[in-house]
mmCIF file of N, CA and C in Angstrom:
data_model
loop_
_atom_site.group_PDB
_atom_site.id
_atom_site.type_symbol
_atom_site.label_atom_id
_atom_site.label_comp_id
_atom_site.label_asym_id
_atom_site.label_seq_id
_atom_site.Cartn_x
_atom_site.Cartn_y
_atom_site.Cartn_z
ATOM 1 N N UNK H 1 0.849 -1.179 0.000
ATOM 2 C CA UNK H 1 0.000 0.000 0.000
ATOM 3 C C UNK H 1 0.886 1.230 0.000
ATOM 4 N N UNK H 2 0.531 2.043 -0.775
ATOM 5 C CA UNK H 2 1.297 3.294 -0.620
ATOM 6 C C UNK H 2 1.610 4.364 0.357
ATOM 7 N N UNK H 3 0.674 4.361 1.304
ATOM 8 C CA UNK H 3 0.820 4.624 2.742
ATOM 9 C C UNK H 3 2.349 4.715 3.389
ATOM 10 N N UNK H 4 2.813 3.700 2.795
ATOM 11 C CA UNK H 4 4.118 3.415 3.738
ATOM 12 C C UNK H 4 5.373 4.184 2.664
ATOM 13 N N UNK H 5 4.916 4.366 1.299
ATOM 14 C CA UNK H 5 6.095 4.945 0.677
ATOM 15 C C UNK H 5 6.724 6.175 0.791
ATOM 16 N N UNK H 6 6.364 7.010 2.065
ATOM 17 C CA UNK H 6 7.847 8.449 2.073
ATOM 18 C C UNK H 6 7.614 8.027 3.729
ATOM 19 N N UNK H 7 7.140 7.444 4.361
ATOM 20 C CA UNK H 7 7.006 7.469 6.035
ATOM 21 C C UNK H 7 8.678 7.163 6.324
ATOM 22 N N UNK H 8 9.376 8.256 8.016
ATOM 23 C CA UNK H 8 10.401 7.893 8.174
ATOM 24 C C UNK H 8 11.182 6.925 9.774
ATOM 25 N N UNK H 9 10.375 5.997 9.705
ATOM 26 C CA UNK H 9 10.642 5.574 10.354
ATOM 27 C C UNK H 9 9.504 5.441 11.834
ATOM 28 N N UNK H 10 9.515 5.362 13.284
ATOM 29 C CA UNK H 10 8.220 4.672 14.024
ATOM 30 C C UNK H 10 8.474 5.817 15.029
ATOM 31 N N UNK H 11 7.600 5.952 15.712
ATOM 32 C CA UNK H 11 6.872 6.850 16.554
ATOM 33 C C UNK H 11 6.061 5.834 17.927
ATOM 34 N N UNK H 12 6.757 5.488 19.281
ATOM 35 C CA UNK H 12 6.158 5.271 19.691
ATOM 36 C C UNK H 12 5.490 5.165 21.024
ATOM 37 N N UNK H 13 4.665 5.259 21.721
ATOM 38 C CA UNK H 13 4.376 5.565 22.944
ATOM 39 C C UNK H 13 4.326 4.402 23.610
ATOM 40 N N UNK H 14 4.843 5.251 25.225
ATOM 41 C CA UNK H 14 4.960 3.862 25.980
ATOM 42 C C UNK H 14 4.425 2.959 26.300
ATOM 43 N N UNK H 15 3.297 3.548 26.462
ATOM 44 C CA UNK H 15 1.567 2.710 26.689
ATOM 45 C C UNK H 15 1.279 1.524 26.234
ATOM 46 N N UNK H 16 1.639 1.926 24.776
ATOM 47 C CA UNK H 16 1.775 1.022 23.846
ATOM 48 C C UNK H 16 2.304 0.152 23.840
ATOM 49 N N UNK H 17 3.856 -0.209 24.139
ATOM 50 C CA UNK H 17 4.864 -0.702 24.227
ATOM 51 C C UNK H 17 4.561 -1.696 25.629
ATOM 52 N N UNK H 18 4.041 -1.046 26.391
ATOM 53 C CA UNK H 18 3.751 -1.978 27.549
ATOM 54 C C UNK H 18 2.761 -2.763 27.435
ATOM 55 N N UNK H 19 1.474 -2.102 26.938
ATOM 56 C CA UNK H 19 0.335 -3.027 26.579
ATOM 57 C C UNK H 19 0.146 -4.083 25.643
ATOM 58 N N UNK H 20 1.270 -3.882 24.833
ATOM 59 C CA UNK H 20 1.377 -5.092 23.733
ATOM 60 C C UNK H 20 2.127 -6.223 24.279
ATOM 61 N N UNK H 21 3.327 -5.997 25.149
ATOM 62 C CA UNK H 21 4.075 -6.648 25.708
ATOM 63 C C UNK H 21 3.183 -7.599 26.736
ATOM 64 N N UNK H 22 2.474 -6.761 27.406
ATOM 65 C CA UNK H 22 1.602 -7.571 28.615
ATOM 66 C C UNK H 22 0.380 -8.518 28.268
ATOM 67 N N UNK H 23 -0.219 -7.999 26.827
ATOM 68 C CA UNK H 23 -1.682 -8.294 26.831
ATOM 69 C C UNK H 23 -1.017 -9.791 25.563
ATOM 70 N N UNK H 24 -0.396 -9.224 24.706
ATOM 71 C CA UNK H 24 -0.162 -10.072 23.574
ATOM 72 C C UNK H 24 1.317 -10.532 23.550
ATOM 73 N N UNK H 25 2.151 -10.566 24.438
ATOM 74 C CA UNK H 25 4.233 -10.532 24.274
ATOM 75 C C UNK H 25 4.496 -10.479 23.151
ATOM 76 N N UNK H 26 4.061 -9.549 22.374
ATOM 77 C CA UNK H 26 4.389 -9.245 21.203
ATOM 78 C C UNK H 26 5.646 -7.522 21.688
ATOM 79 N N UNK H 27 7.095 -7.446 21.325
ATOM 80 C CA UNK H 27 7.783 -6.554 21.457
ATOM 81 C C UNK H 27 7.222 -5.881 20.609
ATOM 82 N N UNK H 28 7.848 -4.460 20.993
ATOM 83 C CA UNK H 28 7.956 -3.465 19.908
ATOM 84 C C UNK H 28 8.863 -3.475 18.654
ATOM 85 N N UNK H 29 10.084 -4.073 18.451
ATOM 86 C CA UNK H 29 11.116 -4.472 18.190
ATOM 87 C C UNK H 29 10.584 -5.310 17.014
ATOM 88 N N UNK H 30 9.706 -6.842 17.520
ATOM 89 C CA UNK H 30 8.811 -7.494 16.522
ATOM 90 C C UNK H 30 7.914 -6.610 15.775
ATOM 91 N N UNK H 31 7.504 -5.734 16.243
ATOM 92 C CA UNK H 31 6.690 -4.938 15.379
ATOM 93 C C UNK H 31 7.102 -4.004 14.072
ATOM 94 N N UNK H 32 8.403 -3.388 14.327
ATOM 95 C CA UNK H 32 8.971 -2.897 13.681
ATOM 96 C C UNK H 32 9.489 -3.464 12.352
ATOM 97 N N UNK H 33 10.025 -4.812 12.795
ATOM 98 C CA UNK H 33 10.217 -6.167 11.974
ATOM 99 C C UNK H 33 9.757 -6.505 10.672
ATOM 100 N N UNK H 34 8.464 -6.455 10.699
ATOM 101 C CA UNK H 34 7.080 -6.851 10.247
ATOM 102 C C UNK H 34 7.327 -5.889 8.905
ATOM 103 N N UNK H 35 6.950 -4.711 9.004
ATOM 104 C CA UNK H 35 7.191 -3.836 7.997
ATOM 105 C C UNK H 35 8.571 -4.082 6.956
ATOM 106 N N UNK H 36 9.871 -4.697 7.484
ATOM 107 C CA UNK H 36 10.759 -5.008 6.678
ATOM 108 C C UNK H 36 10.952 -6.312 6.549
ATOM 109 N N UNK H 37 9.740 -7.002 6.148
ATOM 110 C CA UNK H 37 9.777 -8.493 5.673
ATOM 111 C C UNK H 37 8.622 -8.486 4.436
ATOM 112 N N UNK H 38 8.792 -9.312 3.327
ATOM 113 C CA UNK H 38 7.624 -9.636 2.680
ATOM 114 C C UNK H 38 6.858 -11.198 2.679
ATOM 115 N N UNK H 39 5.880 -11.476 2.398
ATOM 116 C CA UNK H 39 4.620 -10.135 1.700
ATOM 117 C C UNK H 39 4.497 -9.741 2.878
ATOM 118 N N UNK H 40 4.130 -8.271 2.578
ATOM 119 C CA UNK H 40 3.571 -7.343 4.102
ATOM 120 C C UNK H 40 1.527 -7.079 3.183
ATOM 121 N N UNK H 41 0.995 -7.078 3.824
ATOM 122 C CA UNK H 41 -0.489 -6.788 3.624
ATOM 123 C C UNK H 41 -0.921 -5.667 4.398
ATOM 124 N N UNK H 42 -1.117 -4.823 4.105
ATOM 125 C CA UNK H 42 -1.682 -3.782 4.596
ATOM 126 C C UNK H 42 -2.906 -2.882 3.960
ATOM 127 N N UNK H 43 -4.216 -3.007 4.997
ATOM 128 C CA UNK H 43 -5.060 -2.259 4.368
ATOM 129 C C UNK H 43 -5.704 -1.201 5.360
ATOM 130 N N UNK H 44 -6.683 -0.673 4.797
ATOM 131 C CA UNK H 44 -6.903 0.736 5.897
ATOM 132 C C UNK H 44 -8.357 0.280 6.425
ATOM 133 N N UNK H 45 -7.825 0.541 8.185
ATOM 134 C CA UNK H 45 -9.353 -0.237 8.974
ATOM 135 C C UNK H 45 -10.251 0.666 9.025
ATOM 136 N N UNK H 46 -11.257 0.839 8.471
ATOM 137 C CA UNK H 46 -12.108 2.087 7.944
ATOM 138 C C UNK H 46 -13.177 2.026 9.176
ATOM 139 N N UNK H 47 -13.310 1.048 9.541
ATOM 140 C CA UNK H 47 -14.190 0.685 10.541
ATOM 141 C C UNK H 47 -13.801 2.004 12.557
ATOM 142 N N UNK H 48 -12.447 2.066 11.661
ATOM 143 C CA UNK H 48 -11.741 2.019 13.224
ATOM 144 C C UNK H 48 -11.030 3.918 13.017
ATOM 145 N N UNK H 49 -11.056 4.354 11.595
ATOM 146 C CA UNK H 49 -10.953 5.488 11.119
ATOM 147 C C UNK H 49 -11.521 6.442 11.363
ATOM 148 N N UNK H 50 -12.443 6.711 12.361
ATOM 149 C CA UNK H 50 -13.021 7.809 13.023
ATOM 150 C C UNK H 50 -12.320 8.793 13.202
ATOM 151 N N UNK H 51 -11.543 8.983 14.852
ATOM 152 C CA UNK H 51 -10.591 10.265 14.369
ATOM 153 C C UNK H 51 -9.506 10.312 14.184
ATOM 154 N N UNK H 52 -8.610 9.482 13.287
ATOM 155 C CA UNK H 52 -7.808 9.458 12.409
ATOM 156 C C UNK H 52 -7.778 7.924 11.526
ATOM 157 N N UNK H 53 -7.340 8.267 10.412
ATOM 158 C CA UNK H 53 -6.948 7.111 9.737
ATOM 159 C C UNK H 53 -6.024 5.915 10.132
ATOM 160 N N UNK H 54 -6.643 4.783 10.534
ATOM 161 C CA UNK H 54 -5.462 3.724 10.820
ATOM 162 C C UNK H 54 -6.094 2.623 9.578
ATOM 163 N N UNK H 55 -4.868 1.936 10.074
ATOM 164 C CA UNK H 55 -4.370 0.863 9.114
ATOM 165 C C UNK H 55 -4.297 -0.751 9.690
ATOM 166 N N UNK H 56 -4.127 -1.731 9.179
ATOM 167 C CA UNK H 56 -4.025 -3.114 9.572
ATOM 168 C C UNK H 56 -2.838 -3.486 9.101
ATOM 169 N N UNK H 57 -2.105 -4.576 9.397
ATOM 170 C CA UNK H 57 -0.772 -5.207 8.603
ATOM 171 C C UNK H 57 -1.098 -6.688 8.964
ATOM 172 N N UNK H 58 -0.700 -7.459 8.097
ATOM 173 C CA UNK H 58 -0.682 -8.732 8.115
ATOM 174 C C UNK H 58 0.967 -9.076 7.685
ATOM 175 N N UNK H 59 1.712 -8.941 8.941
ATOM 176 C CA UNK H 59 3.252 -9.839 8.183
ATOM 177 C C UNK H 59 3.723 -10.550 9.176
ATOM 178 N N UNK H 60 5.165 -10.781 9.211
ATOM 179 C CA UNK H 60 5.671 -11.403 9.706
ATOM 180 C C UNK H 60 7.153 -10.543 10.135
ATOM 181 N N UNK H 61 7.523 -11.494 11.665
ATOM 182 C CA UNK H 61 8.698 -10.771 11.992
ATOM 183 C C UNK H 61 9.839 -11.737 11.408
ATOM 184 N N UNK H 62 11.338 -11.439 11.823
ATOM 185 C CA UNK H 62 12.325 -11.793 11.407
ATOM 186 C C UNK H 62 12.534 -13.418 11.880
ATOM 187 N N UNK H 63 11.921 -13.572 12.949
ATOM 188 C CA UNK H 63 11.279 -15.061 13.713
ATOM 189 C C UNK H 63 10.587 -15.950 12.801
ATOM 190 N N UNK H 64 9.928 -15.553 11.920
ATOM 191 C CA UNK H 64 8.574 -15.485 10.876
ATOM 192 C C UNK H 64 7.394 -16.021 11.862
ATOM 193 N N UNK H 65 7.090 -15.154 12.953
ATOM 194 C CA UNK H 65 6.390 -15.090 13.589
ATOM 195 C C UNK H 65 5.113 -14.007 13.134
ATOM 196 N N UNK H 66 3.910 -14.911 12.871
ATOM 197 C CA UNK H 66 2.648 -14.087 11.989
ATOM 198 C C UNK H 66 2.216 -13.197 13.270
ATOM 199 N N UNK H 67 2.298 -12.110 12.677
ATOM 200 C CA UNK H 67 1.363 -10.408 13.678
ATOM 201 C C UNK H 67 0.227 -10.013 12.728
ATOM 202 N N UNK H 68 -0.564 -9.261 13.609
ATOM 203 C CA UNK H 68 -1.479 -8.760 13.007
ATOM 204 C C UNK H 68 -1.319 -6.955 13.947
ATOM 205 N N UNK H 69 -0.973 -6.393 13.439
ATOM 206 C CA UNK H 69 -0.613 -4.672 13.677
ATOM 207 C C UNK H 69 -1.584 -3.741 13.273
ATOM 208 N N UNK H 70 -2.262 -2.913 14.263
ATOM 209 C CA UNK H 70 -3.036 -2.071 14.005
ATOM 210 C C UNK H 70 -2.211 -0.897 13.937
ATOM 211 N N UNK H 71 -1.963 0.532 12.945
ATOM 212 C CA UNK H 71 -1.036 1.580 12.892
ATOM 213 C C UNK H 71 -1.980 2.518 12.268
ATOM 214 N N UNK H 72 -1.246 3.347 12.625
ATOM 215 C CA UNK H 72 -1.312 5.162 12.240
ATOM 216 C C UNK H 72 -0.228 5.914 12.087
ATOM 217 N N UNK H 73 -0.502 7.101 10.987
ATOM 218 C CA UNK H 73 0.691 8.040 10.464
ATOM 219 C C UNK H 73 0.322 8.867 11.438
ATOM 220 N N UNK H 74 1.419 9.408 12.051
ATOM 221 C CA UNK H 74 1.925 10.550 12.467
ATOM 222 C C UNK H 74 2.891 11.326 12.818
ATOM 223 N N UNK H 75 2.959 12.796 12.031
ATOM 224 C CA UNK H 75 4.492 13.276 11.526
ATOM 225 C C UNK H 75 5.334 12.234 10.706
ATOM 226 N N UNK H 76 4.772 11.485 9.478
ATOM 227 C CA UNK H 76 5.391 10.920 8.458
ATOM 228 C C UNK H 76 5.901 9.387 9.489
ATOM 229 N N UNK H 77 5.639 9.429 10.452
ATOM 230 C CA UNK H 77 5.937 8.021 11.117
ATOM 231 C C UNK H 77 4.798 6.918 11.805
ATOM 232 N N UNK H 78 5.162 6.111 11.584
ATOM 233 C CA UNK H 78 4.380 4.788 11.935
ATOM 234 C C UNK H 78 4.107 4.839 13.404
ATOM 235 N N UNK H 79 3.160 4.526 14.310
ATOM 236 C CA UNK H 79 2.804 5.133 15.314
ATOM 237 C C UNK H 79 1.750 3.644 15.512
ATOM 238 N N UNK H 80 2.453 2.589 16.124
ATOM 239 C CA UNK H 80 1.588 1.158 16.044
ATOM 240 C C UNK H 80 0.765 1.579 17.558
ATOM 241 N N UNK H 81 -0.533 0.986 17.220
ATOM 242 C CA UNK H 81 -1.404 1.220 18.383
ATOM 243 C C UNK H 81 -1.435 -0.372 18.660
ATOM 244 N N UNK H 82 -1.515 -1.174 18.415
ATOM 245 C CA UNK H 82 -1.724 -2.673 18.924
ATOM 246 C C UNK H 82 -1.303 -3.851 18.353
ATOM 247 N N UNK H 83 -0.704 -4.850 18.552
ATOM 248 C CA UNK H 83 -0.243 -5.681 17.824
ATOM 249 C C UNK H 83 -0.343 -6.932 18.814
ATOM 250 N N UNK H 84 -0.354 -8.013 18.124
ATOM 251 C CA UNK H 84 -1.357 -9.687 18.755
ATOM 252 C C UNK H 84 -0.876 -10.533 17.495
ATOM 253 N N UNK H 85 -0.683 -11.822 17.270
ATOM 254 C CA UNK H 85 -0.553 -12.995 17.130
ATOM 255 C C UNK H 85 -1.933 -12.999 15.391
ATOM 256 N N UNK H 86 -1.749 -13.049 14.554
ATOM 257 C CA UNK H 86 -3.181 -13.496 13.635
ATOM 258 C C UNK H 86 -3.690 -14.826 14.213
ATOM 259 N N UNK H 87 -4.590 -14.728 13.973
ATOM 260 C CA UNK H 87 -5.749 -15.680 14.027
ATOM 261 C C UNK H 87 -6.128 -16.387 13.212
ATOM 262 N N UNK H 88 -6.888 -17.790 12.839
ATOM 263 C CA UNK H 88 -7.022 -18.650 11.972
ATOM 264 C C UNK H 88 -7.084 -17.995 10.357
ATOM 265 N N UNK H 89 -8.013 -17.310 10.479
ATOM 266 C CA UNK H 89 -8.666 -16.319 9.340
ATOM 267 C C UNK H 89 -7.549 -15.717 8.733
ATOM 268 N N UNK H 90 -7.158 -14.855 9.436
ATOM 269 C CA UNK H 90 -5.872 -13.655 9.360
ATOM 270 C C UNK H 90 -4.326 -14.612 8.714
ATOM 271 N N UNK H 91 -3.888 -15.784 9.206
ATOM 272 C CA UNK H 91 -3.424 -16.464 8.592
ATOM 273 C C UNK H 91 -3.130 -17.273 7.281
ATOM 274 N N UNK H 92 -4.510 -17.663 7.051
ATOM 275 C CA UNK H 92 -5.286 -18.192 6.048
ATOM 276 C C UNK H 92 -5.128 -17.073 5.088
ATOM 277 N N UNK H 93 -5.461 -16.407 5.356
ATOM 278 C CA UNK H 93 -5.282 -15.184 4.235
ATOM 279 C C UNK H 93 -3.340 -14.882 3.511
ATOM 280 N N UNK H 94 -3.070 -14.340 5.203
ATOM 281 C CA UNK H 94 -1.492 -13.851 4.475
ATOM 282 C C UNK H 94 -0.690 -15.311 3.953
ATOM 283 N N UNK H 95 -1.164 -16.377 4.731
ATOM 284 C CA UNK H 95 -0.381 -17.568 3.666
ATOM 285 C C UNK H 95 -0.700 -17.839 2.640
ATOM 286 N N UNK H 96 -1.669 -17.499 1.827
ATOM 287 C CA UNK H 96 -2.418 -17.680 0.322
ATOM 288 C C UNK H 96 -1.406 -16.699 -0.246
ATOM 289 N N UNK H 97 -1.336 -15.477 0.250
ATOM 290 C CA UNK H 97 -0.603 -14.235 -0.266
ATOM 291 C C UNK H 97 0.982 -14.253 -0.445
ATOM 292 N N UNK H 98 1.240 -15.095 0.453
ATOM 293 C CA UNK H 98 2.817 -15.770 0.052
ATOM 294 C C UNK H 98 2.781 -16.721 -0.922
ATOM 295 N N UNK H 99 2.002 -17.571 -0.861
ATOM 296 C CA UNK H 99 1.703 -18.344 -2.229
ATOM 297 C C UNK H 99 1.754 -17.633 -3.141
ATOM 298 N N UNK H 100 0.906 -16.829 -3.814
ATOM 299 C CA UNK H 100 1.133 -16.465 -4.793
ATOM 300 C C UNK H 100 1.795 -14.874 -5.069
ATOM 301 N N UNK H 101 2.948 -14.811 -3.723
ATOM 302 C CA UNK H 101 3.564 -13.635 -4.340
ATOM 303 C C UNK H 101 5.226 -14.165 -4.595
ATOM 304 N N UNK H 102 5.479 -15.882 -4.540
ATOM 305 C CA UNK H 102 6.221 -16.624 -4.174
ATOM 306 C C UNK H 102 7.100 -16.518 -5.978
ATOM 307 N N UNK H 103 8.186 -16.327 -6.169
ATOM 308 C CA UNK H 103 8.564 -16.520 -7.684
ATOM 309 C C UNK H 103 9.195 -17.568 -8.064
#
């Protein structure tokens, strides 16, 4: 998605960082990850876009450990609000998408 093509790099609050760690042991570190691995899937959660635009990611970390990342731009940086483990569905999906983005 084009979203991610001039962004410089992550933005992130502590809150965050703790609540992902506690609720899901997903690091921040893994999160960051995700974005520099392919296929990355990313679409915009319109549902969740009220007052600002966020986004979803479906990738994987350097572990190839499957995340599912909820994010937002701000000041040209990635600004992850939640990140957790995919789920049957969420899986099912980004492994079809490696299939056929596979050469």
């Amino acid at each position: 998605m084009d979203i991610l093509s001039n962004l410089k790099g992550f933005d992130w609050d502590e809150g965050n960082i703790t609540k992902n760690w506690e609720k899901h042991d997903v690091a921040h570190i893994e999160c960051e990850e995700v974005f520099f691995n392919d296929p990355l899937v990313v679409k915009k959660d319109e549902p969740h876009s009220i007052a600002e635009p966020r986004y979803y990611v479906l990738g994987k970390t350097n572990g190839r450990r499957l995340l599912f990342l909820v994010f937002t731009v701000r000041n040209n940086k990635i600004r992850v609000i939640s990140a957790r483990d995919m789920n049957k569905k969420e899986r099912k999906l980004y492994e079809q998408t490696e299939k056929d983005t596979e050469i």
